[in-house]
Tab-separated table of C-alpha atoms in Angstrom:
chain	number	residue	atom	x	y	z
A	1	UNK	CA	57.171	140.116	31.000
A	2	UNK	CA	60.440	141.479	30.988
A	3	UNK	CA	62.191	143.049	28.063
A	4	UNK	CA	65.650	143.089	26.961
A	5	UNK	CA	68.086	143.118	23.430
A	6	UNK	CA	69.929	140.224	21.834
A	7	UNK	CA	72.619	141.480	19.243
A	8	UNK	CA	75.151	139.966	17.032
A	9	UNK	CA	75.902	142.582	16.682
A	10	UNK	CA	74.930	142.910	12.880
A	11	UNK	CA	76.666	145.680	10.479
A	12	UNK	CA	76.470	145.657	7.053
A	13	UNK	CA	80.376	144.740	5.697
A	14	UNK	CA	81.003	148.019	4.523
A	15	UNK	CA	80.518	149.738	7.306
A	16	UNK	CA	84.288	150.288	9.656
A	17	UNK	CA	84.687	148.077	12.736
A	18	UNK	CA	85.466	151.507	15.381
A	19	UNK	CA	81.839	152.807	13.307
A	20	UNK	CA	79.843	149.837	14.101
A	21	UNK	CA	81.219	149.484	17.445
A	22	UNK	CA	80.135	153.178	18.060
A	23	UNK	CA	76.711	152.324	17.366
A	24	UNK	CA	75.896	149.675	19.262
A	25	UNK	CA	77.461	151.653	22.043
A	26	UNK	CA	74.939	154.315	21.701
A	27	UNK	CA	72.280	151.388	21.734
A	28	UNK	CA	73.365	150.306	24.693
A	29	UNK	CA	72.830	153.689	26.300
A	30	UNK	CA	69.594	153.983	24.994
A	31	UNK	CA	68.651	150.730	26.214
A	32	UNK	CA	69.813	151.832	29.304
A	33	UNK	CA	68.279	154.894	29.476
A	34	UNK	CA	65.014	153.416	28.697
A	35	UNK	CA	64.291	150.642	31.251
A	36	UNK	CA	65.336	147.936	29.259
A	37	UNK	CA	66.445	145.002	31.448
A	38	UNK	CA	69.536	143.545	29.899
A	39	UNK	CA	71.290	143.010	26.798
A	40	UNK	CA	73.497	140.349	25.169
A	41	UNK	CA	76.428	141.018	22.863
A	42	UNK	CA	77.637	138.285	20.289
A	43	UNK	CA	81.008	136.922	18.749
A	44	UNK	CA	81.857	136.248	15.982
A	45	UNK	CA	85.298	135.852	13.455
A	46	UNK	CA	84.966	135.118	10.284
A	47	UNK	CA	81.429	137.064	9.029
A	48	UNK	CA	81.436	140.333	8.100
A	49	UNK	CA	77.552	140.894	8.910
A	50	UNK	CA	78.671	140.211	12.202
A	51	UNK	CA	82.129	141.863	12.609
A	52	UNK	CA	82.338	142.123	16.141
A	53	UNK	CA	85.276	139.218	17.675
A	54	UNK	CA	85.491	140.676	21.245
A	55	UNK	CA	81.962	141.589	23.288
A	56	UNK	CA	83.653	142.216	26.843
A	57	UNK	CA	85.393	144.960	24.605
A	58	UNK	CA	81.988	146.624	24.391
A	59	UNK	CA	81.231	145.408	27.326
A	60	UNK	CA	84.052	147.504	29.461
A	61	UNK	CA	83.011	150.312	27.784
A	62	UNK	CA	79.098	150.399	28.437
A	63	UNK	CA	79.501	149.571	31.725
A	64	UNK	CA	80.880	152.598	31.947
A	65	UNK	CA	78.396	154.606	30.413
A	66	UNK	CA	75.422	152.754	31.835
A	67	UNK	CA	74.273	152.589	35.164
A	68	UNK	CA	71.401	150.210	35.567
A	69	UNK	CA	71.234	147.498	32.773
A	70	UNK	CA	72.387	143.727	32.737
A	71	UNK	CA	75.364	143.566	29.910
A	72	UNK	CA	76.713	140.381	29.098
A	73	UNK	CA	78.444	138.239	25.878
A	74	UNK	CA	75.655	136.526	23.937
A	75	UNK	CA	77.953	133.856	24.190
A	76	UNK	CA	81.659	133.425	24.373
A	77	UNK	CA	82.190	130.955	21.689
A	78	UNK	CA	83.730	128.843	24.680
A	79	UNK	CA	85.934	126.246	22.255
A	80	UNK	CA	88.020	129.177	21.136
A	81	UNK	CA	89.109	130.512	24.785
A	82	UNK	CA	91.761	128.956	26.952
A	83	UNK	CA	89.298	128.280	30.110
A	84	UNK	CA	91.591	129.593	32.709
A	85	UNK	CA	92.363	133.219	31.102
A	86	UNK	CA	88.729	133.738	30.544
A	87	UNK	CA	87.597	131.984	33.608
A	88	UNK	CA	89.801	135.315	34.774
A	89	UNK	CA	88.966	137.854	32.231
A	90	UNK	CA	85.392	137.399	32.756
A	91	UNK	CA	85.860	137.331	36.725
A	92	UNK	CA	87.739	140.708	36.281
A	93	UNK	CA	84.396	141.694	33.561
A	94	UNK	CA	82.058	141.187	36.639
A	95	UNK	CA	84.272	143.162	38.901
A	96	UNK	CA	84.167	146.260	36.467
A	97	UNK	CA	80.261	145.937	35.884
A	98	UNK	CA	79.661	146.565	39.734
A	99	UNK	CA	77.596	142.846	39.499
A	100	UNK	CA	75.591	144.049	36.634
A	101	UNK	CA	77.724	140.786	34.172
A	102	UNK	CA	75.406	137.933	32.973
A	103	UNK	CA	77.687	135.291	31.351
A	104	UNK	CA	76.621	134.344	28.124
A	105	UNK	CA	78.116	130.865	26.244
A	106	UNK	CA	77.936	129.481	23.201
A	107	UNK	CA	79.547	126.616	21.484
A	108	UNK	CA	80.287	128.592	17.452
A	109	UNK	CA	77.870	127.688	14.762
A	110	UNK	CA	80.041	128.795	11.814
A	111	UNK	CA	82.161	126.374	9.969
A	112	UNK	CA	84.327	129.236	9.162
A	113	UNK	CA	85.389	130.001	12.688
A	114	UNK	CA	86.059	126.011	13.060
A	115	UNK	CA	88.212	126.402	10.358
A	116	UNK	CA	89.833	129.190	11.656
A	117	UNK	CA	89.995	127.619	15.390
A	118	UNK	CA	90.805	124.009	13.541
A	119	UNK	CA	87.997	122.794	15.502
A	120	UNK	CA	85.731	119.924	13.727
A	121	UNK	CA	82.221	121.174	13.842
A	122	UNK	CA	80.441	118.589	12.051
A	123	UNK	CA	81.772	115.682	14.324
A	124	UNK	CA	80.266	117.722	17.337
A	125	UNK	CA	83.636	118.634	18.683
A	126	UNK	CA	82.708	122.375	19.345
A	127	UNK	CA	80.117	121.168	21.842
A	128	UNK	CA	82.323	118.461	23.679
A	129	UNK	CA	84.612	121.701	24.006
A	130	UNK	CA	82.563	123.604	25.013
A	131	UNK	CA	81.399	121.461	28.099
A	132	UNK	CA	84.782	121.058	28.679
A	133	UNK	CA	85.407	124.352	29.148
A	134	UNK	CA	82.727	125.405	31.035
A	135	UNK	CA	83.503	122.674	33.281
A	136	UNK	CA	87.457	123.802	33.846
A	137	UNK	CA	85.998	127.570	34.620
A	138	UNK	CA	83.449	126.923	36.988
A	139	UNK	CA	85.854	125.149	39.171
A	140	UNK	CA	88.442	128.279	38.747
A	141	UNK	CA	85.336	130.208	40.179
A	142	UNK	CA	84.473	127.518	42.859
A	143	UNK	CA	86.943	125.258	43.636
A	144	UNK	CA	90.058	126.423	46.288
A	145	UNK	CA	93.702	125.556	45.397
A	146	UNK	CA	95.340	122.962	44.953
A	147	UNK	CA	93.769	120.977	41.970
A	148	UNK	CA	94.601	120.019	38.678
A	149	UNK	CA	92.131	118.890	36.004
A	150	UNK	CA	93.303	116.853	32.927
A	151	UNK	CA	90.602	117.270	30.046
A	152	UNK	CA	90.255	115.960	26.640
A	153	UNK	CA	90.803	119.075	25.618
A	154	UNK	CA	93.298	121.180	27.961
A	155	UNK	CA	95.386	120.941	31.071
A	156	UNK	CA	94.559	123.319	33.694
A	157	UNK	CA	96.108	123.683	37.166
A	158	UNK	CA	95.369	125.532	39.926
A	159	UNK	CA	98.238	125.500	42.311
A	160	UNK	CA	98.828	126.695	45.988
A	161	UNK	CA	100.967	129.310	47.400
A	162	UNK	CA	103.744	130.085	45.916
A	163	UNK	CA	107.506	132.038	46.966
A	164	UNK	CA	105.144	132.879	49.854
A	165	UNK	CA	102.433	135.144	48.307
A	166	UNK	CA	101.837	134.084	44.445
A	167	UNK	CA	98.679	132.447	44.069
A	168	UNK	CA	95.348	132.156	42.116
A	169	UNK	CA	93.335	134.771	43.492
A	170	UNK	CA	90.682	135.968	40.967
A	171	UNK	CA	87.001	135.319	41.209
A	172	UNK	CA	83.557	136.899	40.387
A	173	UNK	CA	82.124	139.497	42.049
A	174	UNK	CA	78.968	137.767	41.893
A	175	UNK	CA	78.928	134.505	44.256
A	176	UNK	CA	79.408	131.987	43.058
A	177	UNK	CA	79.340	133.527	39.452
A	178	UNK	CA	77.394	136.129	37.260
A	179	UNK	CA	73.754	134.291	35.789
A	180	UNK	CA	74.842	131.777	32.991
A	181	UNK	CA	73.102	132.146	29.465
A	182	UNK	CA	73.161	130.017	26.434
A	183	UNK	CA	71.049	130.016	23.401
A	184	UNK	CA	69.820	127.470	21.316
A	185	UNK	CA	68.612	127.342	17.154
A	186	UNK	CA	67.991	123.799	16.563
A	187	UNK	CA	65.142	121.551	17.272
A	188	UNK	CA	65.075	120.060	20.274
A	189	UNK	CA	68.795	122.391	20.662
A	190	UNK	CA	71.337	120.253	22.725
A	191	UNK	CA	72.662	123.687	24.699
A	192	UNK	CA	69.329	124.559	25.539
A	193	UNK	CA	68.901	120.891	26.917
A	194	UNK	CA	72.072	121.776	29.593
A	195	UNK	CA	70.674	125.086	30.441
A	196	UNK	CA	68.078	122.740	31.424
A	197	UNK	CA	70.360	120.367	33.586
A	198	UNK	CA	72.083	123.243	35.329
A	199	UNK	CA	69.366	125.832	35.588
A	200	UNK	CA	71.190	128.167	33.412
A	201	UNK	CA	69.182	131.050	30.726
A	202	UNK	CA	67.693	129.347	28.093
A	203	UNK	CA	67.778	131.974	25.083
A	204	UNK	CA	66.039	130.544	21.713
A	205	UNK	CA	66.985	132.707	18.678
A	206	UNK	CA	64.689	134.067	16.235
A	207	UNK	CA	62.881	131.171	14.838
A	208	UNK	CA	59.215	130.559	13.668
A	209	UNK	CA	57.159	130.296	16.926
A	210	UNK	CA	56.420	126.107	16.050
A	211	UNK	CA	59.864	125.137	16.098
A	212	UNK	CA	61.071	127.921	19.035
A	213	UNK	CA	58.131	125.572	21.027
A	214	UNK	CA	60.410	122.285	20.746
A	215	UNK	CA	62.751	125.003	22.808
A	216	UNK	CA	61.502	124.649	26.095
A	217	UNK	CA	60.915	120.808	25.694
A	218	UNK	CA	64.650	121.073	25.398
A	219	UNK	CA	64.952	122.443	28.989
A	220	UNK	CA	62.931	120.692	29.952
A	221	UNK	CA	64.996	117.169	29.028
A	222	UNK	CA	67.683	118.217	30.597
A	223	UNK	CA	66.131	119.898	33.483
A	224	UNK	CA	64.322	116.122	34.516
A	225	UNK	CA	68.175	114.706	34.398
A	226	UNK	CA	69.522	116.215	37.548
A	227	UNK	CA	65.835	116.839	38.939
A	228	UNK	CA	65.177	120.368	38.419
A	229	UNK	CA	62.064	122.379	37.716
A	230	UNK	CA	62.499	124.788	35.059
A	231	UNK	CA	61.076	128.693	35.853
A	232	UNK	CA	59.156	129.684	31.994
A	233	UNK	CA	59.840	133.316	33.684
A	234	UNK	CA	63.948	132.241	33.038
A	235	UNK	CA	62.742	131.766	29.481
A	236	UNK	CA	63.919	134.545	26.919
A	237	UNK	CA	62.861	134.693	23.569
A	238	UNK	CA	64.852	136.387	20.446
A	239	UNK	CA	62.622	138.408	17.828
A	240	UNK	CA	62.928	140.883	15.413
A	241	UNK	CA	60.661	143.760	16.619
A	242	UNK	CA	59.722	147.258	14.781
A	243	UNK	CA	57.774	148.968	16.329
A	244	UNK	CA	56.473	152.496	14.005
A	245	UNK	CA	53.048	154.436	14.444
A	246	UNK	CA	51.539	152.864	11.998
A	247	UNK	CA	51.945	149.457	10.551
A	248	UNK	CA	52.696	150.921	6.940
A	249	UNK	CA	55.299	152.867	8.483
A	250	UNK	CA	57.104	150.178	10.477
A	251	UNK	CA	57.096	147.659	7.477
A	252	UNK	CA	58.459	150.409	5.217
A	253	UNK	CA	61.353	151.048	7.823
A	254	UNK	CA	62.197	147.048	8.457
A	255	UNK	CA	61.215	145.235	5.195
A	256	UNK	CA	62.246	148.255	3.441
A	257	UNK	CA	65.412	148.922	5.322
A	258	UNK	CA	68.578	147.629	7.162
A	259	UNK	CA	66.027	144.793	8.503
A	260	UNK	CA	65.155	143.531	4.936
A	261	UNK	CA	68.861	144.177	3.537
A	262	UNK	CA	70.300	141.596	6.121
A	263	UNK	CA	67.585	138.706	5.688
A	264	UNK	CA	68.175	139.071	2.004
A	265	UNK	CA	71.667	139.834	1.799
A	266	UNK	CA	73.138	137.483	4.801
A	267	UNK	CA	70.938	135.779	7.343
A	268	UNK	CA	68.222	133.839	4.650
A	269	UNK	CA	71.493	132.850	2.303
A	270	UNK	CA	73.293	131.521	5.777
A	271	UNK	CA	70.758	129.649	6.712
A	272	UNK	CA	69.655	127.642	3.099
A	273	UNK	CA	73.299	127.002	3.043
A	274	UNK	CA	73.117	125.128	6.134
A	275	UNK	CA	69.834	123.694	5.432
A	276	UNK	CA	67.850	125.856	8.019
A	277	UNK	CA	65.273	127.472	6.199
A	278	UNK	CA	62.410	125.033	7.612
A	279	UNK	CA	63.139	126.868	10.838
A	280	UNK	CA	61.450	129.587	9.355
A	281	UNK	CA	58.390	127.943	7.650
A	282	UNK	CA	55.080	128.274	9.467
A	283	UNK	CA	54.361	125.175	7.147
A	284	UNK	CA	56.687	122.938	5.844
A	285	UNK	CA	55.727	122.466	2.546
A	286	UNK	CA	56.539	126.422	1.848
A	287	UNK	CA	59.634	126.435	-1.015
A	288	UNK	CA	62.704	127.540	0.284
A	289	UNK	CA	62.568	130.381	-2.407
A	290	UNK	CA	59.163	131.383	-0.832
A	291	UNK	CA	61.376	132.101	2.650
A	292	UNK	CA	62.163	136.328	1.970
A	293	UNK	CA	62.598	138.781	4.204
A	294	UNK	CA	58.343	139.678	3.320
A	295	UNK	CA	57.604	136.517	4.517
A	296	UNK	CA	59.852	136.565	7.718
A	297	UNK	CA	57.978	140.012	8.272
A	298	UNK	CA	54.622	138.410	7.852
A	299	UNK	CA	55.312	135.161	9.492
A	300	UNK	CA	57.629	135.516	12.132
A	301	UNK	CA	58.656	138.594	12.934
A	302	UNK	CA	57.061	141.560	15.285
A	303	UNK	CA	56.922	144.623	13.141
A	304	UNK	CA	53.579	147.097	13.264
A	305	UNK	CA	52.224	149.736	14.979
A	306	UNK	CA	52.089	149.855	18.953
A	307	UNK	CA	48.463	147.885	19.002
A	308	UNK	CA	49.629	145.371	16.155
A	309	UNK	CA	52.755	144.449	18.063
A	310	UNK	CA	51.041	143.812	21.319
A	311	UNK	CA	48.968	141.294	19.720
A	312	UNK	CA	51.497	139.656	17.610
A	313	UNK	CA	53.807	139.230	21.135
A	314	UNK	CA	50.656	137.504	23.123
A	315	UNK	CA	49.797	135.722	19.818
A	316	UNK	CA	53.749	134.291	20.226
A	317	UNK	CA	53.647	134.096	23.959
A	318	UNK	CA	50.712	131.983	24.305
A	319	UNK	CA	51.906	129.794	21.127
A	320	UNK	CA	55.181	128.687	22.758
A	321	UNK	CA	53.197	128.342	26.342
A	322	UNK	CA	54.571	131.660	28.098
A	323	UNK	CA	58.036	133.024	28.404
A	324	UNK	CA	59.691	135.903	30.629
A	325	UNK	CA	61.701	137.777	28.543
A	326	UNK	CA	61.191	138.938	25.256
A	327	UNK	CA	65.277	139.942	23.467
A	328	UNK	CA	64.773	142.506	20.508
A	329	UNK	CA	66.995	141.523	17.773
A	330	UNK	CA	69.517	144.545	17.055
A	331	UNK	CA	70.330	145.631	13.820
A	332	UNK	CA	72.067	148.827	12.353
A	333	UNK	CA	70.382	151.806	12.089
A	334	UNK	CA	72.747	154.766	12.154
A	335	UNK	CA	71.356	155.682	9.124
A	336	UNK	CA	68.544	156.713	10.597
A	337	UNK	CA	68.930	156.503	14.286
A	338	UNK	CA	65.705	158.340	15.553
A	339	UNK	CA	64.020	155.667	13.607
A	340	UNK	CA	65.434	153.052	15.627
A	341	UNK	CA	65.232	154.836	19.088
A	342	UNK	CA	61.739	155.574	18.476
A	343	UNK	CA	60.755	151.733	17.731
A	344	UNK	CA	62.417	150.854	21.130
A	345	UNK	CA	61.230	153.671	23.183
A	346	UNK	CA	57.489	152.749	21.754
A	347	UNK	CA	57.720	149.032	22.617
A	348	UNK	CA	59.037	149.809	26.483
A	349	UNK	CA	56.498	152.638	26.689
A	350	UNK	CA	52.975	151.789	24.474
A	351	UNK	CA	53.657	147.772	23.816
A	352	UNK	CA	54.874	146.638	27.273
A	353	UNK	CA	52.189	147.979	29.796
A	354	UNK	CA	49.653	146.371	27.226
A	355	UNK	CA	51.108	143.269	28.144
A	356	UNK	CA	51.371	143.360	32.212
A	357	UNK	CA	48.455	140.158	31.947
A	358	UNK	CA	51.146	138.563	30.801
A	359	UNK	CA	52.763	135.838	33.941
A	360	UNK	CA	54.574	132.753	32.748
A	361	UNK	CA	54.709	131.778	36.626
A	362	UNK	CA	50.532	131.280	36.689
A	363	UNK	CA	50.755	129.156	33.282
A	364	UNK	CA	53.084	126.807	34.903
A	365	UNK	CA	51.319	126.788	37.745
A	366	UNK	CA	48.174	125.777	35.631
């Protein structure tokens, strides 16, 4: 099992933009520093608990200070990009990274940023955008001039020489493109079905371990339409981890801390609004009041001491039928930084070599 970080990123709305961005900087180099194999950056416009509208601007600058780790957006929120300019952008991303650029998508989840965008959400018209897009950028990377393509959505052209020596000219460093990740929430999640029918990273966010099961029979779906066999070892999975010395002392610093104040404050209220608490519920006939940030802790999430942790991950892992990479959910803790470090420099070095037993390859093969 591989390891890795999934991050919205999340900053409490007091806290300045340049401040927040500073932090997960530092995280990055930790991560870095530590072994960690990759880590995903998110967007987002419109909520402050996730204030950051730009990844590949953190992006430019930890590739930079990195030298080892996969970076990537955690998605582009695809219907709010022209396809050509970030079909370039993110060619020009990969170039900077040295290779090291996995391409994260997403189709936006937050009818405030379809407001913004004037996109219509609830009629589904994020994802047909979405497709769309994805569709016009691959060919940029692919496809040679001359072509034009005439979507629902936008008009791109790709045209051929021009006054002798203007032409399209941009492409990844990567061949044919960086890896492709998208992540999915909902049951039986339609993005994690096309991960499935192109063989792209299926990501499932931080659900309870029933629902996050219906994931991979997602991938599956859409795998069995264009005839592919989907790797479990391609598989990551999103979870809120603290990792302390002792269990008493890594619920005080999550439940008790920044980890508690966003359930409570942002993440729990988001998700009753939208009718997503039962994602949560290890049994369905728990009251949406019952769903705190305790009984995330207790129920879903993978907070303890060293020992505890291992056995909550292979609890998960063999509950959702083996996956290869397990995304630590980031959160804020430049309050008390060491804290943080210390939880991920205990799950890389005391958790993870507990877990080496661990191969999703021989449970598909079984």
């Amino acid at each position: 099992m591989e390891i890795g970080y999934f991050t919205m990123p999340s900053h409490p709305p007091e806290c300045g933009l340049k401040e927040g961005h500073d932090w997960d900087l530092q995280t990055l180099r930790w991560l870095d520093e530590l072994g960690y194999q990759e880590a995903w950056i998110g967007e987002h416009h419109t909520a402050p608990w996730e204030p950051h509208p730009s990844p590949d601007l953190i992006l430019a600058q930890a590739f930079l200070q990195t030298k080892n780790i996969r970076l990537g957006p955690g998605g582009f929120l695809l219907p709010y990009h022209h396809p050509a300019e970030l079909a370039n952008r993110v060619a020009m991303l990969d170039h900077l990274s040295g290779g090291r650029l996995n391409f994260g998508i997403a189709a936006s989840g937050l009818p405030s940023d379809w407001a913004m965008f004037n996109v219509d959400g609830m009629s589904g018209q994020n994802r047909d955008m979405t497709r769309e897009a994805l569709e016009i950028i691959l060919k940029m990377w692919t496809e040679d001039a001359p072509w034009s393509y005439k979507g629902k959505y936008w008009t791109v052209n790709k045209p051929d020489v021009m006054f002798d020596f203007l032409k399209p000219h941009i492409k990844p460093l990567q061949p044919p493109h960086p890896p492709i990740g998208v992540a999915g929430l909902s049951k039986g999640s339609d993005t994690l079905k096309l991960a499935g029918e192109r063989g792209y990273i299926p990501m499932s966010l931080n659900l309870n371990p029933a629902y996050v099961g219906s994931h991979w029979e997602a991938v599956e779906i859409g795998a069995a339409k264009t005839g592919r066999k989907p790797n479990r070892s391609d598989w990551r999975m999103v979870r809120e981890v603290f990792v302390a010395d002792t269990d008493e002392e890594a619920w005080r610093l999550s439940v008790g801390d920044m980890m508690g104040r966003m359930m409570n404050e942002y993440f729990l209220p988001l998700l009753g609004h939208f009718g997503f608490k039962d994602y949560l519920k290890a049994n369905p006939n728990v009251p949406d009041s019952d769903v705190t940030a305790e009984y995330c802790a207790r129920n879903n999430w993978i907070v303890g001491s060293p020992s505890t942790v291992a056995e909550k991950i292979e609890k998960i892992y063999h509950e959702v039928g083996g996956f290869g990479t397990l995304l630590v959910f980031g959160f804020d803790y430049k309050h008390k930084p060491e804290a943080w470090h210390n939880s991920l420099r205990l799950l890389k070095q005391e958790v993870m070599p507990r877990l080496n037993h661990l191969n999703p390859d021989m449970i598909r093969a079984a």
